[in-house]
Amino acid sequence: MQLTVGELAHGGAALARVDGRVVFVEGAIPGETVEAEVTHRRKDFWRAQATVVLDPAAARIDPPCPYFKAGCGGCQLQYLAYPEQLAQKRQVLHRQLERAHLEFPIERIDVLGMENPWRYRLRGEFHVLRRGGAVSLGFYRKHTYQTLPIDACLIHAEAIERALPAFARAAEDPAAAGVTALQFTWAPGTSDLLWAPYPPGSADPSFGARAAGWIPELNLNDDSIGMDDAGRHFRVRPEAFVQVNVRQRDVLYERAVAFAQLTGGERAVDAYAGIGMLTARLAERAAGVIAVEESPYAVRLGELNMQLNGCGNVHYRRGRVEDTVRHLDESVDVLVLDPPRAGCTEAAVEAMATLRAERIVYISCDPSTLARDVSRFCAAGRYTLVEVALVDMFPQTYHIEAVVKLERNA
């Protein structure tokens, strides 16, 4: 069918309508006319793939990765010139805020992109494909659980890419038959590569040693590695959350600290604190920081990392945010939160709002849950949204990272 598409939706597809039905057209840029093939039909919407571009946009480029054209689901926007990727993401973020009835001018959304939007991922998960005794590593094809074998990935660090053939060979051993995926984490500036099998424990102890025999320039570790951030040193394990783009992580955290406006006397809460990379930055400028984290593994690492970095004014509290912050006795000046993609439960928002912090800094990797939660914080005139920054952590993909600042109303 022939379609003229409109706005880009969160997810990377452009919107069109056929007889009143919404069609999400992948591979199309707003304003283009395309021939499209319907790939999925559902009661409330269709999904389609652009097959021929009849009226290409000026921002259309030839995707540099051959696996993108083969249907790899890792990236969605390689056909879109990088400046236009940023412009479209800004539009998506603004529309999500509007839908949550948050008035914020689009021109005031600060967009912080990358000078070089490639080779930025320091962590990746690769699925195992077994065919006739041979093993390949790769990513799922779009909207399937079928693995597309790959030899290279332009958004991952080259250290991870170099490791793929060795781990594929090691996975051919019958002792690794239970391994379905491998996760890699590289420590920038080092030759240290952390690996972990999925499911956990599915590879015998010799698995990493076999792979290491073919990667002499890398030091493999299946437990933990050290990672530097802003002059500090952190221990990282496979199950620990870290921002995967080290260059933009610094941009994101610096903006979050700037939004917090710490002058040395404030008491801060870092909710969903993880292993403490942002916590340590806050601790440098605050009188004290309470780090709230539910994961026992992250709490143990976080406490270790605070000791390693001399952050004696940080105290970890283990538990769910909605349960833990209700029992804080201290007054709180600044609240910082970086929840999972699903955002906060309504109970967590209400519990954090009762802290009556002067400022709230919210980091999010999903614009829809960000808008929903900010709207809850602003309910009944409690807070006002005053700053929004889009930090492009995931170039070539539809993913949007944002950090916002709220101020408490008198």
Coordinates of C-alpha atoms in Angstrom, one line a residue:
M1 CA 0.0 0.0 0.0
Q2 CA 1.1 3.6 -0.6
L3 CA 1.2 5.8 2.5
T4 CA 2.3 9.3 3.5
V5 CA 3.5 9.2 7.0
G6 CA 3.4 11.8 9.8
E7 CA 5.1 12.0 13.2
L8 CA 7.6 9.6 14.6
A9 CA 6.2 7.6 17.5
H10 CA 8.1 6.4 20.5
G11 CA 9.5 3.1 19.2
G12 CA 10.9 4.5 15.9
A13 CA 8.0 4.0 13.5
A14 CA 6.2 6.8 11.7
L15 CA 2.5 7.1 12.0
A16 CA 0.0 6.8 9.1
R17 CA -3.8 6.1 9.0
V18 CA -5.7 3.8 6.7
D19 CA -9.5 4.0 7.0
G20 CA -9.2 5.4 10.4
R21 CA -6.8 2.7 11.6
V22 CA -3.4 3.6 12.9
V23 CA -0.5 2.1 11.0
F24 CA 3.1 2.2 12.5
V25 CA 5.4 2.3 9.5
E26 CA 9.0 1.3 10.2
G27 CA 11.8 2.6 7.9
A28 CA 9.9 5.8 7.1
I29 CA 10.7 9.4 8.0
P30 CA 7.9 12.0 8.8
G31 CA 6.6 13.6 5.6
E32 CA 7.7 10.8 3.3
T33 CA 5.5 8.9 0.8
V34 CA 6.4 5.2 0.8
E35 CA 5.2 1.9 -0.4
A36 CA 4.7 -0.3 2.6
E37 CA 4.0 -3.9 3.4
V38 CA 1.8 -4.8 6.3
T39 CA 3.7 -7.2 8.7
H40 CA 1.3 -7.4 11.7
R41 CA -2.4 -6.9 11.9
R42 CA -4.0 -6.3 15.2
K43 CA -7.5 -5.1 16.1
D44 CA -6.4 -1.6 17.2
F45 CA -3.4 -1.0 14.9
W46 CA -1.3 -2.4 12.1
R47 CA 2.5 -2.5 11.8
A48 CA 4.1 -2.1 8.4
Q49 CA 7.6 -1.9 6.8
A50 CA 8.5 0.6 4.2
T51 CA 9.7 -1.2 1.1
V52 CA 10.1 1.6 -1.4
V53 CA 10.5 5.3 -0.7
L54 CA 8.7 7.3 -3.3
D55 CA 9.4 10.8 -1.9
P56 CA 12.5 10.6 0.3
A57 CA 13.2 13.2 3.0
A58 CA 16.4 15.3 2.9
A59 CA 17.5 13.6 6.1
R60 CA 17.4 10.1 4.7
I61 CA 20.8 8.4 4.5
D62 CA 22.1 4.9 3.6
P63 CA 22.5 2.8 6.8
P64 CA 26.2 2.0 7.2
C65 CA 25.6 -1.4 8.9
P66 CA 24.7 -4.3 6.7
Y67 CA 22.9 -6.1 9.5
F68 CA 20.5 -3.2 9.8
K69 CA 19.3 -4.0 6.2
A70 CA 19.1 -7.7 7.1
G71 CA 16.5 -7.0 9.8
C72 CA 18.7 -6.7 13.0
G73 CA 16.5 -5.4 15.8
G74 CA 19.3 -3.7 17.7
C75 CA 19.0 -0.3 15.9
Q76 CA 16.0 1.4 14.4
L77 CA 17.1 4.8 13.1
Q78 CA 20.3 4.2 11.0
Y79 CA 18.5 5.5 7.9
L80 CA 18.1 8.9 9.6
A81 CA 20.9 11.5 9.6
Y82 CA 22.1 12.0 13.2
P83 CA 21.0 15.6 13.5
E84 CA 17.5 14.6 12.5
Q85 CA 17.5 11.7 14.9
L86 CA 18.0 14.3 17.7
A87 CA 15.3 16.5 16.3
Q88 CA 12.8 13.7 16.1
K89 CA 13.6 12.4 19.6
R90 CA 13.0 15.9 21.0
Q91 CA 9.6 15.9 19.3
V92 CA 8.8 12.5 20.8
L93 CA 9.8 13.7 24.3
H94 CA 7.8 16.9 23.9
R95 CA 4.6 15.0 22.8
Q96 CA 4.9 12.7 25.8
L97 CA 5.0 15.7 28.1
E98 CA 2.0 17.2 26.4
R99 CA 0.0 14.0 26.7
A100 CA 0.6 14.1 30.4
H101 CA -0.7 17.7 30.5
L102 CA 2.7 19.1 31.3
E103 CA 3.3 22.4 29.6
F104 CA 6.9 22.9 28.6
P105 CA 8.0 24.6 25.4
I106 CA 9.8 22.4 23.0
E107 CA 12.5 25.0 22.3
R108 CA 13.5 24.8 26.0
I109 CA 14.2 21.1 25.8
D110 CA 18.0 21.1 25.8
V111 CA 19.4 18.4 23.4
L112 CA 22.8 17.0 24.2
G113 CA 24.0 14.7 21.4
M114 CA 27.3 13.0 20.6
E115 CA 30.1 14.3 18.4
N116 CA 30.6 10.7 17.2
P117 CA 27.5 8.6 17.6
W118 CA 29.1 5.2 17.1
R119 CA 31.0 2.7 19.1
Y120 CA 29.5 3.9 22.4
R121 CA 28.1 0.8 24.0
L122 CA 30.3 -0.7 26.7
R123 CA 27.8 -3.5 27.5
G124 CA 25.9 -5.8 25.3
E125 CA 23.9 -9.0 25.3
F126 CA 24.3 -11.4 22.4
H127 CA 22.1 -14.5 21.8
V128 CA 23.6 -17.9 20.9
L129 CA 22.6 -19.5 17.7
R130 CA 23.5 -23.2 17.2
R131 CA 23.3 -24.7 13.7
G132 CA 24.8 -28.1 12.9
G133 CA 27.4 -28.0 15.7
A134 CA 28.6 -24.5 14.8
V135 CA 27.8 -21.5 17.1
S136 CA 27.2 -17.9 16.1
L137 CA 26.4 -14.9 18.3
G138 CA 23.9 -12.2 17.3
F139 CA 20.8 -10.2 18.0
Y140 CA 17.1 -10.9 17.6
R141 CA 15.6 -9.9 14.2
K142 CA 13.0 -7.2 14.5
H143 CA 9.8 -8.3 16.4
T144 CA 11.0 -11.9 16.5
Y145 CA 13.0 -14.3 18.8
Q146 CA 15.0 -15.4 15.8
T147 CA 18.7 -14.7 16.1
L148 CA 20.5 -12.9 13.3
P149 CA 24.2 -13.9 13.4
I150 CA 26.6 -11.0 13.3
D151 CA 30.3 -10.5 13.1
A152 CA 30.4 -6.8 13.8
C153 CA 28.3 -4.1 15.5
L154 CA 29.0 -0.4 14.9
I155 CA 27.4 0.7 18.2
H156 CA 29.4 -1.6 20.5
A157 CA 32.9 -1.0 21.7
E158 CA 35.5 -2.7 19.5
A159 CA 36.8 -4.7 22.5
I160 CA 33.4 -6.5 22.7
E161 CA 33.3 -7.0 19.0
R162 CA 36.7 -8.6 19.0
A163 CA 35.6 -11.1 21.7
L164 CA 32.6 -12.5 19.8
P165 CA 34.4 -15.1 17.6
A166 CA 36.3 -16.5 20.5
F167 CA 33.2 -16.9 22.7
A168 CA 31.3 -18.4 19.7
R169 CA 34.1 -21.0 19.4
A170 CA 34.1 -21.7 23.1
A171 CA 30.3 -22.2 23.0
E172 CA 30.7 -25.1 20.6
D173 CA 31.9 -27.2 23.4
P174 CA 29.1 -29.6 24.7
A175 CA 29.7 -28.3 28.2
A176 CA 28.3 -25.0 27.1
A177 CA 25.1 -26.5 25.6
G178 CA 22.9 -24.7 28.1
V179 CA 24.2 -21.2 27.3
T180 CA 21.5 -19.2 25.5
A181 CA 23.0 -15.7 25.7
L182 CA 26.2 -14.0 26.7
Q183 CA 26.5 -10.6 28.3
F184 CA 29.7 -8.5 28.0
T185 CA 30.9 -5.4 29.8
W186 CA 34.1 -3.6 28.9
A187 CA 35.9 -1.2 31.2
P188 CA 37.0 1.8 29.0
G189 CA 40.7 2.5 29.0
T190 CA 41.6 -1.1 30.0
S191 CA 41.8 -4.5 28.4
D192 CA 39.3 -5.8 31.0
L193 CA 36.2 -7.5 29.7
L194 CA 33.5 -8.9 32.0
W195 CA 31.4 -11.7 30.7
A196 CA 28.4 -13.6 32.1
P197 CA 26.4 -16.5 30.6
Y198 CA 22.6 -16.7 30.6
P199 CA 21.1 -18.5 32.3
P200 CA 23.5 -17.9 35.2
G201 CA 25.6 -21.0 35.8
S202 CA 25.0 -22.5 32.4
A203 CA 28.7 -22.5 31.5
D204 CA 31.3 -24.6 33.2
P205 CA 34.4 -22.9 34.8
S206 CA 36.6 -23.6 31.8
F207 CA 34.3 -21.7 29.4
G208 CA 36.0 -18.3 29.9
A209 CA 39.4 -19.9 29.8
R210 CA 38.7 -21.5 26.4
A211 CA 37.6 -18.2 25.0
A212 CA 40.6 -16.4 26.6
G213 CA 42.9 -18.6 24.6
W214 CA 41.8 -16.9 21.4
I215 CA 41.7 -13.3 22.7
P216 CA 45.2 -12.6 24.0
E217 CA 44.8 -8.8 24.1
L218 CA 41.8 -9.0 26.5
N219 CA 41.7 -9.9 30.2
L220 CA 38.4 -11.9 30.8
N221 CA 36.6 -11.9 34.1
D222 CA 33.3 -13.6 34.9
D223 CA 32.9 -12.0 38.4
S224 CA 33.6 -8.3 38.5
I225 CA 35.8 -5.6 37.0
G226 CA 36.9 -2.1 37.9
M227 CA 35.4 0.8 36.1
D228 CA 36.5 4.5 36.4
D229 CA 34.1 7.4 36.4
A230 CA 35.0 11.1 36.9
G231 CA 38.2 10.2 38.7
R232 CA 36.6 7.6 40.9
H233 CA 36.9 3.8 40.8
F234 CA 33.9 1.4 41.0
R235 CA 33.5 -2.3 41.1
V236 CA 30.9 -3.6 38.6
R237 CA 29.3 -7.0 38.4
P238 CA 27.2 -8.5 35.5
E239 CA 23.9 -8.0 37.4
A240 CA 24.7 -4.4 38.3
F241 CA 23.1 -1.5 36.3
V242 CA 25.6 0.9 34.6
Q243 CA 24.9 3.4 32.0
V244 CA 26.2 1.8 28.8
N245 CA 27.4 4.9 27.1
V246 CA 30.5 6.1 29.0
R247 CA 30.9 9.4 27.1
Q248 CA 27.2 10.4 27.6
R249 CA 27.1 9.1 31.1
D250 CA 29.4 11.9 32.1
V251 CA 27.2 14.4 30.3
L252 CA 24.0 13.0 31.9
Y253 CA 25.4 12.9 35.5
E254 CA 27.0 16.4 35.2
R255 CA 23.6 17.8 34.1
A256 CA 21.9 15.9 37.0
V257 CA 24.3 17.4 39.5
A258 CA 23.9 20.9 38.0
F259 CA 20.1 20.5 38.3
A260 CA 20.5 19.5 42.0
Q261 CA 22.2 22.8 42.8
L262 CA 24.1 21.5 45.7
T263 CA 26.2 24.0 47.6
G264 CA 27.6 21.8 50.4
G265 CA 25.0 22.0 53.1
E266 CA 22.2 20.1 51.6
R267 CA 20.9 16.6 52.6
A268 CA 20.1 14.5 49.5
V269 CA 18.3 11.3 48.8
D270 CA 19.4 9.2 45.8
A271 CA 16.5 6.8 45.1
Y272 CA 17.2 3.7 43.0
A273 CA 20.9 4.4 43.7
G274 CA 22.3 1.2 42.3
I275 CA 26.1 0.8 42.8
G276 CA 26.6 4.5 43.5
M277 CA 28.2 6.1 40.5
L278 CA 25.9 9.1 40.6
T279 CA 25.7 8.9 44.4
A280 CA 29.4 9.6 44.7
R281 CA 29.1 12.7 42.6
L282 CA 26.3 14.0 44.8
A283 CA 28.2 13.2 47.9
E284 CA 31.1 15.4 46.8
R285 CA 28.8 18.4 46.9
A286 CA 26.2 17.6 49.7
A287 CA 26.4 17.4 53.4
G288 CA 25.0 13.9 53.3
V289 CA 23.4 11.4 50.9
I290 CA 20.9 8.6 51.7
A291 CA 21.2 6.0 49.0
V292 CA 18.0 3.9 48.6
E293 CA 18.3 0.6 46.7
E294 CA 16.3 -2.6 46.7
S295 CA 18.8 -5.0 45.2
P296 CA 21.1 -6.7 47.8
Y297 CA 23.8 -7.1 45.2
A298 CA 23.8 -3.5 44.3
V299 CA 23.8 -2.4 48.0
R300 CA 26.8 -4.5 48.7
L301 CA 28.7 -3.1 45.7
G302 CA 27.5 0.4 46.5
E303 CA 28.7 0.3 50.1
L304 CA 32.1 -1.1 48.8
N305 CA 32.3 1.6 46.2
M306 CA 31.6 4.4 48.7
Q307 CA 34.5 3.0 50.8
L308 CA 36.8 2.9 47.8
N309 CA 36.0 6.5 47.0
G310 CA 36.0 7.9 50.5
C311 CA 32.4 8.9 50.5
G312 CA 31.8 8.7 54.3
N313 CA 28.8 10.9 54.1
V314 CA 26.7 8.3 52.1
H315 CA 24.5 5.8 54.0
Y316 CA 22.8 3.0 52.0
R317 CA 19.3 2.0 53.0
R318 CA 18.2 -1.3 51.5
G319 CA 14.5 -1.7 50.5
R320 CA 11.8 -0.6 48.1
V321 CA 11.6 3.2 47.7
E322 CA 7.9 3.3 48.6
D323 CA 8.7 1.6 51.9
T324 CA 12.0 3.1 52.8
V325 CA 11.6 6.8 52.3
R326 CA 8.5 6.9 54.5
H327 CA 10.7 6.1 57.5
L328 CA 13.4 8.7 56.9
D329 CA 13.7 10.9 60.0
E330 CA 16.0 13.5 58.4
S331 CA 14.8 16.5 56.4
V332 CA 15.6 16.3 52.7
D333 CA 16.6 19.2 50.5
V334 CA 17.2 17.4 47.2
L335 CA 15.7 14.2 45.8
V336 CA 17.4 12.5 42.9
L337 CA 15.9 9.4 41.3
D338 CA 16.8 7.1 38.4
P339 CA 14.2 4.4 38.3
P340 CA 14.0 1.4 35.9
R341 CA 12.3 1.8 32.5
A342 CA 8.9 1.1 34.1
G343 CA 9.2 4.2 36.2
C344 CA 7.9 4.5 39.7
T345 CA 4.9 3.0 41.3
E346 CA 2.3 5.5 42.3
A347 CA 3.0 4.6 45.9
A348 CA 6.7 5.4 45.4
V349 CA 5.8 8.8 43.9
E350 CA 3.6 9.7 46.8
A351 CA 6.1 8.6 49.3
M352 CA 8.9 10.6 47.7
A353 CA 6.6 13.7 47.4
T354 CA 6.0 13.6 51.1
L355 CA 9.7 14.3 51.7
R356 CA 8.9 17.8 50.5
A357 CA 12.4 18.2 48.9
E358 CA 13.0 21.7 47.5
R359 CA 14.2 20.2 44.2
I360 CA 13.6 16.9 42.5
V361 CA 16.0 15.6 39.7
Y362 CA 14.5 12.7 37.8
I363 CA 16.5 10.7 35.3
S364 CA 14.6 8.4 32.9
C365 CA 15.2 6.1 29.9
D366 CA 11.5 6.1 28.9
P367 CA 9.7 9.3 28.0
S368 CA 6.2 7.9 28.6
T369 CA 6.8 6.8 32.2
L370 CA 8.8 10.0 32.9
A371 CA 5.9 12.1 31.8
R372 CA 3.4 10.0 33.9
D373 CA 5.5 10.3 37.0
V374 CA 6.4 14.0 36.7
S375 CA 2.6 14.6 36.3
R376 CA 2.0 12.8 39.5
F377 CA 4.7 14.8 41.3
C378 CA 3.1 18.0 40.0
A379 CA -0.4 17.0 41.0
A380 CA -2.3 19.5 43.2
G381 CA 0.3 22.1 42.5
R382 CA 3.1 20.4 44.6
Y383 CA 5.9 20.8 42.1
T384 CA 6.6 22.6 38.8
L385 CA 8.6 21.3 35.9
V386 CA 11.4 23.8 35.3
E387 CA 14.1 22.1 33.3
V388 CA 14.3 19.4 30.7
A389 CA 17.4 17.9 29.0
L390 CA 17.5 15.1 26.5
V391 CA 20.9 13.3 26.7
D392 CA 21.3 11.0 23.7
M393 CA 22.6 7.9 25.3
F394 CA 21.5 5.6 22.5
P395 CA 22.3 7.0 19.0
Q396 CA 20.9 5.0 16.1
T397 CA 18.0 3.7 18.3
Y398 CA 14.7 5.1 19.3
H399 CA 15.6 5.1 23.0
I400 CA 15.4 8.4 24.8
E401 CA 17.3 9.4 28.0
A402 CA 16.2 12.5 29.7
V403 CA 16.8 14.4 33.0
V404 CA 14.4 16.9 34.4
K405 CA 14.3 19.3 37.4
L406 CA 11.2 20.0 39.5
E407 CA 10.9 22.8 42.0
R408 CA 8.6 22.7 45.0
N409 CA 5.9 25.3 45.1
A410 CA 5.4 27.3 48.2

